[in-house]
Amino acid sequence: MLGTPRCEDRSLAKNIALYLAGLLATASALPGCFESSVTSNHRGTVQATTFELPKSTSTMWTTSGERPQSKPTTAEVIQKVDELMAAPPTRSSNAATSDQVAADSTYLRRISLILRGSIPDGAEARAFVTDPTPNKDAIKVDEMLGSAEFADYFSRRLTEVLLGMEDAPLVRRSALKLWIEESIKSNQPWNQIVRELVNARHPRSWYGPTNFLLRWSSSPGLMASASSRIFLGIQVDCAECHDDPSSQWTQDDFRSFSAYFAGTTRQKFRLKRMGVFDNDGLGFGLRDDPNLALAFDSRSNQTAVVNRAATRTEPWQPIQPRFLFSGPAPAPKPLAPFPSSSLRETLLEKLLSVGDDQMARAFVNRLFEMVFGKGLVDPVDAFSPENPPSHPELLNRLAEDFLHSGFDYRRTLRILANSRAARSSTLFTKWTDTESNSSRQLDVHQLYQSILQATQTLHCPDDSHLPPEGRQAYDRLRTVMSVWNIHGIDETSRPRAVLEVLPPEMVKKIEAEGYDLPVGLTDPARLDPREIDRLDFQGKIRRTGPSRQARDRTQSHLQQLLFVMNGRFLNQRIQAATLENSIPSGARPKNSTCDHPPRTIDAVLKKGSTPDRVEALFFATLSRPPSKTEMKIASRRIHSGKDPRSAMEDLFWSLLNSQEFLFVH
Amino acid sequence: MATGNKKDFCSNTHGGWSRRTFLSGTLGGLLGLFLEPRLSVSAGSLNQKLAPQKRSIIILWMAGGPSHIDTFDPKTDSSVGGIFGRIPTSIPGTFFSDRLPQTAAIANRLTIIRSLSHHETNHFRARYFVNTGYEREASILHPTLGTVTSKMLGDEQHAIPSHVSILDPGLGPGFLGDRYAPLYIANPDDSIPDVRPAEKINDRRFQSRLALVQELEKRSPIPAVRDRENIFKQLRQRTVSLMRSPDLRTFDLTEEPEQLRDDYGRNPFGQGCLLARRLVEAGIRCVEVTSKGWDTHDDNFTKNEENLNIFDPALASLVLDLETRNELESTLVVAVGEFGRTPEINKDREGRDHHPHAFSAVLAGGGLPGGLVLGATDEMGSRVVKDPITIPDLTATLCLRLGIDPSFAHKTKTGRLVRITSEGTPIPILSQG
């Protein structure tokens, strides 16, 4: 069914493949490149080494036949994953790649960036290196997965996946981000999150999950392609304009899938001025109109959303909603009466039953990409027979475990982060090779957070442009938003209902101070000085490199590098406070934690000896002690200058602008 | 100094119409034939017709969608004309809005297209279509014409990237990748943001900081960091070269005569156009300058009065300036927005709303003869009634004038071959010479 393997294209992560390649069961296959053959597809069949998206029914389980009866432990899965990853590469001249365990400091920095979106604190790095506990790695991974930073970083990444990187004025990114963050904190599994995204229980954009479909709501086709791409990893929309020979999907598949969204439209709300929300008097949301259907116009050869009644007359042929894995299209017939449950409800049922295998595969593939920088299927949203996974058995095994664990992404990340591959020193060292280079640059969140972490300015954003009351207003609004997110309160009863669920002291405060916020501030993120600072940073990084696709690169355009090297953002954070650039205290919000801890540079300058200072800066930036040579170079530099402060600043700048700091390795 | 960055920066491998590039285009085409029948390439015939010349392009992007009726397609005889009058231009029998006196005087250097149309009423989707030549799909982001131009024609010898976007960062490089993203200039009176070392850091201190990084990296315990030729090092090398480059003078508008700066208009757009001319002169292949404020749902005439006061002298000065300097032939100028605006003036707000069913674009230079008016709208300016021209046609035409094969196919990450434009055919009358 598939053509000859295209090895030159399939060389997956050159970096990962060398190490992982051996798992391929077909002995003749080259790393990252394997043969496929026709597969039978019904739930439970056995097949090795082949991969195809099932067209008629839904199974992917290719290794073990029956699904296991009891859930394997994490340790068992890790062992299996290690086996799959560690088999010696077949037929590769690079087989000499040895499996050296990375230094503790390297491992800590790596998983911290991957799981928390930031380098570790200098003190944490120091403590970890000297910690004698034998299973400290596993303990650290668990600690990270339970941290607020994980929920924050993971929700930012997921929000970008769901909404894309482009500006989308209709949606409230922060509402979705907050909702996901709360879902992660409360351990909501992925399928539950998807349930709410596809069929949000509240239609307004203030309710986080609504924003997903709202973002793509300009046509049923767009909603369909976004859903299949994001949840199933399938780009079905190539079939939009023609039957794409490189894809197994037909125009008919695409249209029928789109028909699930026929009644879903965007709705504009004009509101009475109600206080906290919608100060601009405008809001957007979704509406399901049971009278609408998707139909095909045989004259113009186009689809359109029409009134259901119209589909009984020429030239319209109604399009029956049909899920992607549901076999060949039935003959056209008049649409059944509108089902009592909404179309999206029906879709959801299909997605979570018929489509759950593929949903699991697609998501573990994304998780794999988060950890290793590249998906087993790459790009992550392009599963197709033409683009098979580099390591099908591994993907299957991970997906199987994910599915059986009830879509527990923490478990999958735990497995990946504890795998031997994640600890290997050789695994990440290929990142300077041409293309794979860019995949391991810090993403925009990692870079932002890591600079704040390294300079210890985490709690101290440049907020001089924010009115002092902004901070309080934000806290208030954020609380209300959380309530709103959790309970999905109807906005007509909002003020009263909100007051009912808030703690009494908050109610008292709101009654005293009112809901009013500065006009035009419809997005609470714009009230948070930390978020403003972050948005400003993201804007500067992104506006010059906005490919806005799967990842957000931070070092691929010279203007980005100019910003990091010469911009105020980094430079003001590395200057010692004694150099008259501390934030004026009047501009700080009350209760600010800006005074603790001291900025790195100030703390370092308090240390007496040069070696202590150098070591502190190395831990703060590179999460490791300097080598002897590095110590010599740095010390010489510090002693050659007249002014120890500026010498330390120069060293700090140099470390922050080093390739080692700017990359995940 | 890094020398091995050919594949990384504004690659010139596919530029122009040399024999080699023609062959590679055909090769792409054959591959396309294999994968997808629709991609059969007909570049050969085009190649023979037009002796290709590589040119630069200046795109004046009229963001928000300018009213065609209030600019290049006046309808003063009709009820929809509004309060603006019309004036004769240097093309006999052709009229512009009377708010475009300077442009009217140089109209014989321009090509006026009055018959553009499409179906997108949403700003973003319409802009995407006009900028890339493709309607927005969910699974692919197409590169803008500016990105394509800089990729195919750019010259890596320049310290300044070959695509500069002034007053708006633009839609981006799409699947071509970040390295083709434009350099963004937010304020034409300033140089490139952060191109100088940070405050209080003099050049000497910057150099010593840089030397320290390099020394540390050279002795790094991590082998990959020691590698001096990797992509990151090349990028840093280019960045530092830019910081030191004498080409940065290009951004110094004070080198221009005061009178000329006045002529362009002492406002961001006017000065942006002047900067565009300087950049093109310095060898930059694509400069986009964004003019804002055309989304006139309210107070259409007050706003357009202001807009045109800025736009008219800037466009006219740019064309004349290029002509005076003998650079008009080698520079294609195009002014267009995402759509036109309704003939009807909404009563309550005195504004015009989005109208993609008929709108105008203006071209100058690039070897075009000038003095041509293509297409026409009905008496209300509501629909195209003569020689309709599609957005892909416009894209194909611009490519052709730039010396780029519009049927050239770029490869996406998944291996999909995507032509610069899939449906457009160059407007025949603009394809000669």
Coordinates of C-alpha atoms in Angstrom, one line a residue, chain A residues 170 172 202 204-207 269-285 477 481 484 490-492 494 515-524:
Chain A
L170 CA -12.2 37.0 18.8
R172 CA -9.7 35.1 24.8
H202 CA -21.0 27.4 28.1
R204 CA -19.3 32.4 25.8
S205 CA -15.6 33.1 25.2
W206 CA -15.2 34.0 28.9
Y207 CA -15.5 30.2 29.4
F269 CA -23.1 39.3 22.0
R270 CA -23.9 42.8 22.7
L271 CA -24.2 43.3 26.4
K272 CA -25.5 45.8 28.8
R273 CA -22.5 47.1 30.6
M274 CA -22.2 44.7 33.4
G275 CA -19.0 45.5 35.3
V276 CA -16.2 43.1 35.4
F277 CA -16.7 41.4 32.1
D278 CA -17.0 42.8 28.7
N279 CA -16.3 46.3 29.4
D280 CA -16.3 46.9 25.7
G281 CA -19.9 45.8 25.6
L282 CA -19.0 43.1 23.0
G283 CA -18.3 39.5 23.3
F284 CA -18.2 36.4 21.1
G285 CA -19.4 32.9 21.6
L477 CA -10.6 39.4 38.1
M481 CA -12.5 34.2 36.1
W484 CA -16.4 31.4 36.0
D490 CA -24.5 32.4 33.0
E491 CA -23.6 36.0 32.5
T492 CA -27.1 37.3 33.0
R494 CA -23.3 36.8 36.8
Y515 CA -16.2 45.8 39.5
D516 CA -15.0 48.5 37.3
L517 CA -11.8 48.2 35.5
P518 CA -10.2 50.5 33.1
V519 CA -12.2 50.6 29.9
G520 CA -10.9 48.4 27.1
L521 CA -9.3 45.9 29.3
T522 CA -11.2 42.8 28.3
D523 CA -8.4 40.4 28.8
P524 CA -7.3 39.9 32.3

